[in-house]
Coordinates of C-alpha atoms in Angstrom, one line a residue:
X1 CA 39.4 46.8 -76.2
X2 CA 37.5 48.3 -79.2
X3 CA 33.9 48.1 -79.5
X4 CA 34.4 45.4 -82.3
X5 CA 36.4 43.5 -80.0
X6 CA 33.9 44.0 -76.9
X7 CA 31.1 42.7 -79.1
X8 CA 33.2 39.7 -80.1
X9 CA 33.9 38.8 -76.7
X10 CA 30.1 39.0 -75.7
X11 CA 29.2 36.7 -78.9
X12 CA 31.5 34.1 -77.1
X13 CA 29.5 34.3 -73.9
X14 CA 26.1 34.4 -75.4
X15 CA 27.1 31.3 -77.6
X16 CA 24.7 29.1 -75.7
X17 CA 21.4 27.2 -75.6
X18 CA 19.2 30.1 -75.1
X19 CA 15.7 27.9 -74.6
X20 CA 17.7 26.0 -72.0
X21 CA 16.0 26.5 -68.9
X22 CA 19.0 27.1 -66.8
X23 CA 19.6 29.9 -64.4
X24 CA 23.4 30.2 -64.8
X25 CA 23.4 30.3 -69.0
X26 CA 24.3 33.8 -69.0
X27 CA 26.5 34.0 -66.1
X28 CA 29.7 34.3 -68.1
X29 CA 27.9 37.3 -70.3
X30 CA 26.7 39.1 -67.0
X31 CA 30.0 39.0 -65.5
X32 CA 31.5 40.3 -68.5
X33 CA 29.1 43.1 -69.0
X34 CA 29.2 43.9 -65.3
X35 CA 33.2 44.2 -65.4
X36 CA 32.9 46.6 -68.3
X37 CA 30.3 48.8 -66.8
X38 CA 31.5 48.5 -63.3
X39 CA 28.3 46.9 -61.9
X40 CA 28.0 43.6 -59.9
X41 CA 27.3 40.8 -62.1
X42 CA 24.0 39.7 -60.1
X43 CA 22.8 43.3 -61.0
X44 CA 22.9 42.5 -64.7
X45 CA 20.0 40.6 -65.7
X46 CA 20.1 39.2 -69.4
X47 CA 16.8 37.7 -71.0
X48 CA 16.1 36.2 -74.1
X49 CA 13.2 37.0 -76.0
X50 CA 11.5 34.9 -78.4
X51 CA 8.9 37.0 -79.2
X52 CA 8.3 41.0 -78.5
X53 CA 5.1 40.4 -76.2
X54 CA 7.5 38.3 -73.8
X55 CA 9.8 41.3 -72.7
X56 CA 7.5 43.1 -70.5
X57 CA 5.7 39.8 -69.0
X58 CA 9.3 37.9 -68.7
X59 CA 11.1 40.5 -67.4
X60 CA 8.2 42.0 -65.1
X61 CA 7.8 38.7 -63.2
X62 CA 11.4 38.1 -62.6
X63 CA 12.8 39.3 -59.1
X64 CA 16.3 39.3 -61.1
X65 CA 15.1 41.7 -63.5
X66 CA 13.3 44.0 -60.6
X67 CA 16.6 43.9 -58.6
X68 CA 19.0 44.7 -61.3
X69 CA 21.0 47.6 -62.5
X70 CA 20.4 46.9 -66.3
X71 CA 18.3 44.4 -68.2
X72 CA 19.8 43.1 -71.5
X73 CA 17.2 41.6 -73.8
X74 CA 18.4 39.3 -76.4
X75 CA 15.5 39.8 -79.4
X76 CA 15.0 36.6 -81.3
X77 CA 13.3 37.6 -84.2
X78 CA 13.9 40.5 -86.6
X79 CA 10.5 40.8 -88.0
X80 CA 9.0 42.3 -84.9
X81 CA 11.4 45.5 -84.3
X82 CA 8.3 47.9 -83.6
X83 CA 6.5 45.5 -81.2
X84 CA 10.0 44.9 -79.4
X85 CA 10.6 48.8 -79.2
X86 CA 6.9 49.2 -77.8
X87 CA 7.6 46.3 -75.0
X88 CA 10.9 47.8 -74.3
X89 CA 9.2 51.1 -73.6
X90 CA 6.5 49.6 -71.5
X91 CA 8.8 47.4 -69.5
X92 CA 11.0 50.4 -68.6
X93 CA 7.8 52.7 -67.5
X94 CA 6.3 49.8 -65.5
X95 CA 9.4 48.8 -63.7
X96 CA 12.0 52.1 -64.1
X97 CA 14.8 49.8 -65.1
X98 CA 17.0 50.7 -68.0
X99 CA 16.7 48.4 -71.3
X100 CA 19.6 47.4 -73.6
X101 CA 18.5 45.4 -76.6
X102 CA 20.5 43.1 -78.6
X103 CA 19.2 41.5 -81.8
X104 CA 20.3 38.0 -83.4
X105 CA 21.8 38.7 -86.9
X106 CA 19.7 35.2 -88.1
X107 CA 17.9 32.7 -86.3
X108 CA 20.8 30.4 -86.8
X109 CA 23.6 33.1 -86.2
X110 CA 25.7 33.5 -82.9
X111 CA 26.1 37.0 -83.5
X112 CA 24.1 40.0 -81.8
X113 CA 23.8 43.4 -82.7
X114 CA 22.8 46.4 -80.5
X115 CA 19.4 47.9 -81.3
X116 CA 19.9 51.0 -78.8
X117 CA 17.8 50.9 -75.2
X118 CA 15.5 52.7 -73.1
X119 CA 15.7 54.5 -69.7
X120 CA 13.7 56.9 -67.7
X121 CA 14.3 60.4 -68.0
X122 CA 14.8 60.8 -64.1
X123 CA 17.0 57.9 -64.1
X124 CA 20.8 59.8 -64.2
X125 CA 22.4 56.5 -63.1
X126 CA 20.4 54.3 -65.7
X127 CA 21.3 56.9 -68.6
X128 CA 24.9 56.5 -67.5
X129 CA 24.8 52.9 -67.8
X130 CA 23.2 52.6 -71.2
X131 CA 25.7 55.6 -72.5
X132 CA 28.5 53.2 -71.4
X133 CA 27.3 50.2 -73.2
X134 CA 26.8 52.1 -76.2
X135 CA 30.3 53.4 -76.1
X136 CA 31.3 49.5 -75.8
X137 CA 29.5 48.2 -78.5
X138 CA 28.8 50.8 -80.6
X139 CA 25.3 51.0 -80.0
X140 CA 22.9 53.2 -81.3
X141 CA 21.7 56.1 -78.8
X142 CA 19.4 55.5 -76.0
X143 CA 15.9 57.0 -76.0
X144 CA 15.2 58.6 -72.8
X145 CA 11.3 58.5 -71.4
X146 CA 9.9 61.6 -69.7
X147 CA 7.8 60.6 -67.1
X148 CA 5.9 62.9 -64.5
X149 CA 6.7 63.2 -60.9
X150 CA 3.4 62.0 -59.6
X151 CA 3.6 59.0 -62.3
X152 CA 6.9 58.0 -60.9
X153 CA 6.1 58.3 -57.2
X154 CA 3.0 55.8 -58.0
X155 CA 4.9 53.6 -60.0
X156 CA 7.6 53.4 -57.0
X157 CA 5.3 52.6 -54.6
X158 CA 3.8 49.9 -56.6
X159 CA 7.4 48.5 -57.6
X160 CA 8.8 48.2 -54.0
X161 CA 5.1 46.8 -52.9
X162 CA 5.5 44.2 -55.4
X163 CA 9.0 43.3 -53.9
X164 CA 7.7 43.0 -50.7
X165 CA 10.0 45.6 -49.5
X166 CA 9.7 46.8 -45.8
X167 CA 10.2 50.1 -44.3
X168 CA 13.5 48.8 -42.4
X169 CA 14.9 47.5 -46.1
X170 CA 14.3 50.8 -47.6
X171 CA 15.7 52.6 -44.7
X172 CA 19.0 50.6 -45.4
X173 CA 18.7 51.1 -48.8
X174 CA 18.3 55.1 -48.5
X175 CA 21.2 55.0 -46.0
X176 CA 23.6 54.2 -49.1
X177 CA 22.0 56.5 -51.3
X178 CA 24.5 59.1 -52.8
X179 CA 21.6 61.8 -52.7
X180 CA 20.0 61.1 -49.2
X181 CA 20.9 64.6 -47.7
X182 CA 19.2 66.4 -50.4
X183 CA 16.1 64.0 -50.4
X184 CA 15.7 64.4 -46.8
X185 CA 16.2 68.2 -47.0
X186 CA 13.6 68.4 -49.6
X187 CA 11.1 66.6 -47.7
X188 CA 11.8 68.5 -44.7
X189 CA 10.8 71.7 -46.6
X190 CA 7.2 70.5 -46.2
X191 CA 6.6 69.9 -42.8
X192 CA 2.8 69.4 -43.4
X193 CA 3.5 67.0 -46.2
X194 CA 6.1 65.2 -43.9
X195 CA 3.5 64.9 -41.0
X196 CA 0.7 63.5 -43.5
X197 CA 3.2 61.0 -44.9
X198 CA 3.8 59.7 -41.3
X199 CA 0.5 59.6 -40.5
X200 CA -0.6 57.7 -43.6
X201 CA 2.2 55.0 -43.2
X202 CA 0.9 54.3 -39.7
X203 CA -2.6 54.6 -40.6
X204 CA -2.1 52.0 -43.1
X205 CA -0.3 49.5 -40.9
X206 CA -3.1 50.3 -38.3
X207 CA -5.5 49.1 -40.7
X208 CA -3.7 45.9 -41.5
X209 CA -3.4 45.3 -37.9
X210 CA -7.2 45.9 -37.3
X211 CA -7.9 43.6 -40.2
X212 CA -5.5 40.6 -39.1
X213 CA -7.3 40.7 -35.4
X214 CA -10.6 40.3 -37.1
X215 CA -8.9 37.2 -39.0
X216 CA -7.6 35.8 -35.8
X217 CA -11.0 36.2 -34.0
X218 CA -12.7 33.9 -36.8
X219 CA -12.2 30.3 -36.2
X220 CA -12.7 29.7 -39.8
X221 CA -9.4 31.6 -40.9
X222 CA -6.9 29.2 -42.4
X223 CA -3.3 29.4 -41.9
X224 CA -2.7 29.9 -45.7
X225 CA -5.4 33.0 -45.3
X226 CA -2.8 34.5 -42.4
X227 CA 0.2 33.9 -44.2
X228 CA -1.2 35.8 -47.8
X229 CA -2.4 38.5 -45.4
X230 CA 1.0 39.1 -43.5
X231 CA 3.0 38.7 -47.0
X232 CA 4.9 42.0 -47.5
X233 CA 4.6 43.4 -44.0
X234 CA 7.2 42.0 -42.0
X235 CA 7.6 45.1 -40.0
X236 CA 4.8 43.3 -38.0
X237 CA 7.9 41.1 -36.4
X238 CA 9.8 44.2 -35.0
X239 CA 12.9 46.8 -36.0
X240 CA 15.4 44.2 -35.4
X241 CA 14.9 42.6 -38.7
X242 CA 16.4 44.3 -42.1
X243 CA 14.5 42.6 -44.9
X244 CA 13.6 39.1 -46.1
X245 CA 15.4 36.3 -47.9
X246 CA 14.0 36.2 -51.5
X247 CA 14.7 32.2 -51.4
X248 CA 12.5 30.4 -49.0
X249 CA 14.6 27.4 -49.0
X250 CA 18.1 28.1 -48.0
X251 CA 19.1 24.5 -47.9
X252 CA 17.7 21.4 -49.5
X253 CA 14.6 19.7 -48.8
X254 CA 13.5 22.8 -46.3
X255 CA 10.9 25.3 -47.2
X256 CA 10.4 28.1 -44.5
X257 CA 7.4 30.4 -44.0
X258 CA 9.5 33.8 -43.6
X259 CA 13.0 33.8 -43.8
X260 CA 14.1 37.2 -42.2
X261 CA 17.6 38.9 -42.1
X262 CA 18.7 40.2 -38.7
X263 CA 20.8 43.2 -38.3
X264 CA 23.8 41.0 -37.8
X265 CA 23.5 39.3 -41.0
X266 CA 21.9 36.0 -39.5
X267 CA 18.9 34.2 -40.6
X268 CA 15.8 34.3 -38.3
X269 CA 13.1 31.8 -39.3
X270 CA 9.6 32.5 -38.7
X271 CA 6.8 29.5 -38.9
X272 CA 3.3 30.5 -39.2
X273 CA 0.7 28.3 -37.9
X274 CA -3.0 29.0 -37.6
X275 CA -4.7 31.1 -34.8
X276 CA -7.6 28.7 -34.1
X277 CA -6.0 26.0 -31.6
X278 CA -8.3 25.1 -28.9
X279 CA -5.5 23.0 -27.2
X280 CA -2.8 25.8 -27.5
X281 CA -2.3 24.8 -23.7
X282 CA -3.6 21.8 -21.7
X283 CA -3.9 20.8 -18.1
X284 CA -1.5 18.4 -16.6
X285 CA -2.5 17.7 -13.2
X286 CA -2.4 21.1 -11.6
X287 CA 0.1 22.6 -14.2
X288 CA -0.3 24.1 -17.7
X289 CA 1.7 22.8 -20.6
X290 CA 1.7 23.9 -24.3
X291 CA -0.4 21.5 -26.5
X292 CA 0.3 18.9 -29.2
X293 CA 0.0 21.1 -32.0
X294 CA 2.7 23.6 -30.5
X295 CA 5.3 20.9 -29.8
X296 CA 4.8 19.7 -33.5
X297 CA 5.6 23.2 -34.5
X298 CA 8.4 23.7 -32.2
X299 CA 9.6 20.3 -33.5
X300 CA 9.4 21.6 -37.4
X301 CA 11.4 24.6 -36.0
X302 CA 13.9 22.6 -34.5
X303 CA 14.8 20.6 -37.4
X304 CA 15.2 23.5 -39.5
X305 CA 17.7 24.7 -37.3
X306 CA 19.6 21.3 -36.8
X307 CA 19.6 21.0 -40.9
X308 CA 21.0 24.7 -41.2
X309 CA 23.5 24.0 -38.1
X310 CA 24.8 20.8 -40.0
X311 CA 24.4 22.2 -43.6
X312 CA 24.5 25.9 -43.5
X313 CA 28.5 26.3 -43.5
X314 CA 28.8 24.2 -46.7
X315 CA 25.8 26.1 -48.3
X316 CA 27.0 29.4 -47.1
X317 CA 30.0 28.6 -49.1
X318 CA 28.5 27.8 -52.1
X319 CA 26.0 31.0 -51.7
X320 CA 29.2 33.4 -51.4
X321 CA 30.8 31.8 -54.3
X322 CA 27.6 32.9 -56.3
X323 CA 27.9 36.5 -55.0
X324 CA 25.3 36.1 -52.0
X325 CA 26.1 36.8 -48.7
X326 CA 23.9 34.6 -46.4
X327 CA 25.0 33.7 -42.7
X328 CA 23.6 30.5 -41.9
X329 CA 25.1 29.8 -38.7
X330 CA 23.4 29.5 -35.1
X331 CA 20.0 30.9 -36.8
X332 CA 16.8 31.4 -34.9
X333 CA 13.3 30.7 -35.1
X334 CA 9.8 32.0 -33.8
X335 CA 6.8 30.1 -33.9
X336 CA 3.4 32.0 -34.4
X337 CA 0.5 30.1 -33.1
X338 CA -3.0 30.2 -31.8
X339 CA -5.2 32.8 -30.2
X340 CA -5.8 32.5 -26.2
X341 CA -9.4 33.5 -26.9
X342 CA -10.0 29.9 -28.3
X343 CA -8.7 28.2 -25.4
X344 CA -11.4 27.2 -23.0
X345 CA -10.4 25.3 -19.6
X346 CA -12.8 25.3 -17.0
X347 CA -12.5 25.0 -13.4
X348 CA -11.5 21.5 -11.9
X349 CA -13.5 20.7 -9.0
X350 CA -11.6 17.9 -8.2
X351 CA -8.2 19.4 -8.0
X352 CA -9.8 22.7 -6.6
X353 CA -8.5 24.7 -9.6
X354 CA -10.2 27.4 -11.3
X355 CA -10.8 28.1 -14.9
X356 CA -7.9 29.3 -17.0
X357 CA -7.5 32.8 -18.1
X358 CA -5.4 34.8 -20.7
X359 CA -2.6 35.6 -17.9
X360 CA -2.3 31.7 -17.1
X361 CA -2.0 31.0 -20.8
X362 CA 0.9 33.8 -21.2
X363 CA 2.5 32.4 -18.3
X364 CA 2.8 28.7 -19.8
X365 CA 4.1 29.9 -22.7
X366 CA 6.7 32.0 -21.4
X367 CA 7.6 29.3 -19.1
X368 CA 7.9 26.8 -22.0
X369 CA 9.9 29.7 -23.8
X370 CA 12.3 29.9 -20.8
X371 CA 13.3 26.1 -21.1
X372 CA 13.9 25.9 -24.9
X373 CA 17.0 27.2 -26.7
X374 CA 17.0 29.5 -30.1
X375 CA 13.2 29.1 -30.7
X376 CA 10.5 31.6 -29.2
X377 CA 6.7 31.0 -29.2
X378 CA 4.4 33.5 -29.6
X379 CA 0.6 33.7 -30.1
X380 CA -1.1 35.9 -33.1
X381 CA -2.8 37.9 -30.3
X382 CA 0.6 38.9 -28.5
X383 CA 2.4 39.6 -31.8
X384 CA -0.5 41.9 -33.1
X385 CA -0.6 43.5 -29.8
X386 CA 3.2 44.3 -29.6
X387 CA 3.1 45.6 -33.5
X388 CA 0.2 47.5 -32.4
X389 CA 2.2 49.2 -29.4
X390 CA 5.1 49.8 -31.8
X391 CA 2.6 52.0 -34.2
X392 CA 1.6 53.9 -31.0
X393 CA 4.9 54.5 -30.0
X394 CA 5.4 55.7 -33.4
X395 CA 2.4 58.1 -33.3
X396 CA 3.7 59.4 -30.2
X397 CA 7.0 60.3 -31.4
X398 CA 5.5 61.8 -34.4
X399 CA 3.2 64.1 -32.2
X400 CA 6.2 65.1 -30.0
X401 CA 8.2 65.8 -33.1
X402 CA 5.4 67.9 -34.8
X403 CA 5.4 70.5 -32.0
X404 CA 9.2 71.2 -32.5
X405 CA 8.4 71.8 -36.3
X406 CA 8.2 75.2 -37.4
X407 CA 4.7 76.3 -37.9
X408 CA 3.8 77.3 -41.7
X409 CA 1.5 80.4 -42.2
X410 CA -1.8 79.5 -43.7
X411 CA -0.7 81.4 -47.1
X412 CA 2.3 79.5 -47.1
X413 CA 0.4 76.3 -46.7
X414 CA -2.0 76.8 -49.7
X415 CA 1.0 78.0 -52.1
X416 CA 3.4 74.8 -50.6
X417 CA 0.5 72.4 -51.1
X418 CA -0.5 73.8 -54.4
X419 CA 2.9 73.7 -56.1
X420 CA 4.2 71.2 -58.4
X421 CA 7.1 70.8 -56.5
X422 CA 5.5 69.3 -53.4
X423 CA 7.0 65.8 -52.4
X424 CA 4.0 64.4 -51.0

């Protein structure tokens, strides 16, 4: 097809109500453009811009835009050309995503004409995508935006944190990166920088664990505060999870606190409850049993799993038809609830029983877990202790590895850390 024919076909797909709040109004256009530039339709983000200021705001707040390979902005007004270009540059600098601009011929027209695009100079894949779009639609040449390595690194960290991307997710993504070998080799060239980076990550995580421990020790800490604090730090739940779903509701009427992806693609639901639960366990005659709030939380998780079992197959088919891979069969759940420090059960002289300690509480919950299926109950204290032990293991492993790394002479250390090529 010629550029004119490609543009006419795109106009056909864009002949829609742009003001309508529909998530699927650009599905045809996304699929068409994605097919032309060999990019999955889900990685093409199209947004309608009624005024220039909306470009950086709307696209920056959209998860779809931040996860895309290219953003196509449909610009409504021809009177804001300069402002639109400034907004496009700002968006690219903030997110690192290439932007391709299309402008409407008139406010009532169904014809859209290319205005060019913007891309970071350090983004070869984005430059290639824009070059293809320019050839396919006879568009003006895109402009590259220079960026220093320090500024790029700072923006990359902010961008990843904003998406809630964990270390396990990043590791999975890097494993598929075409230039992974060179990236690792570059990092390994600076043993000091690598050790410092490892130590900084562990130190940051230790700080978070310490803050969470302080929060669960405070009886006034709410469930919502704990949820907000743990947001984006899903490494706390262990290394068997590869990411978190961007959807908190996978089936109608159920909304989960944290839906995690397991390594096999299945779903693991984490239900967060408060830490101050005085009746986490209770006495029943001479035994300890979980309290009412534990049973209620487990019942809630059971209903989630029941709905996933009954509706999950059809929903998985629906998601797959829309290019989303979710394995909703035989999901599991974890309930995080309570802190044993708030449990106080005195000695019972009548039954000749001593007071309840931490070990007895742990044993009661362990017994309970052994008798239910696909759901685990864990206290906040146990969860954070396990995460802290994991960090201690990482520190010990890093310390052992550092002894095996070649030592850099002092003069080389000074020249390396002072160089502009230093990675960390």
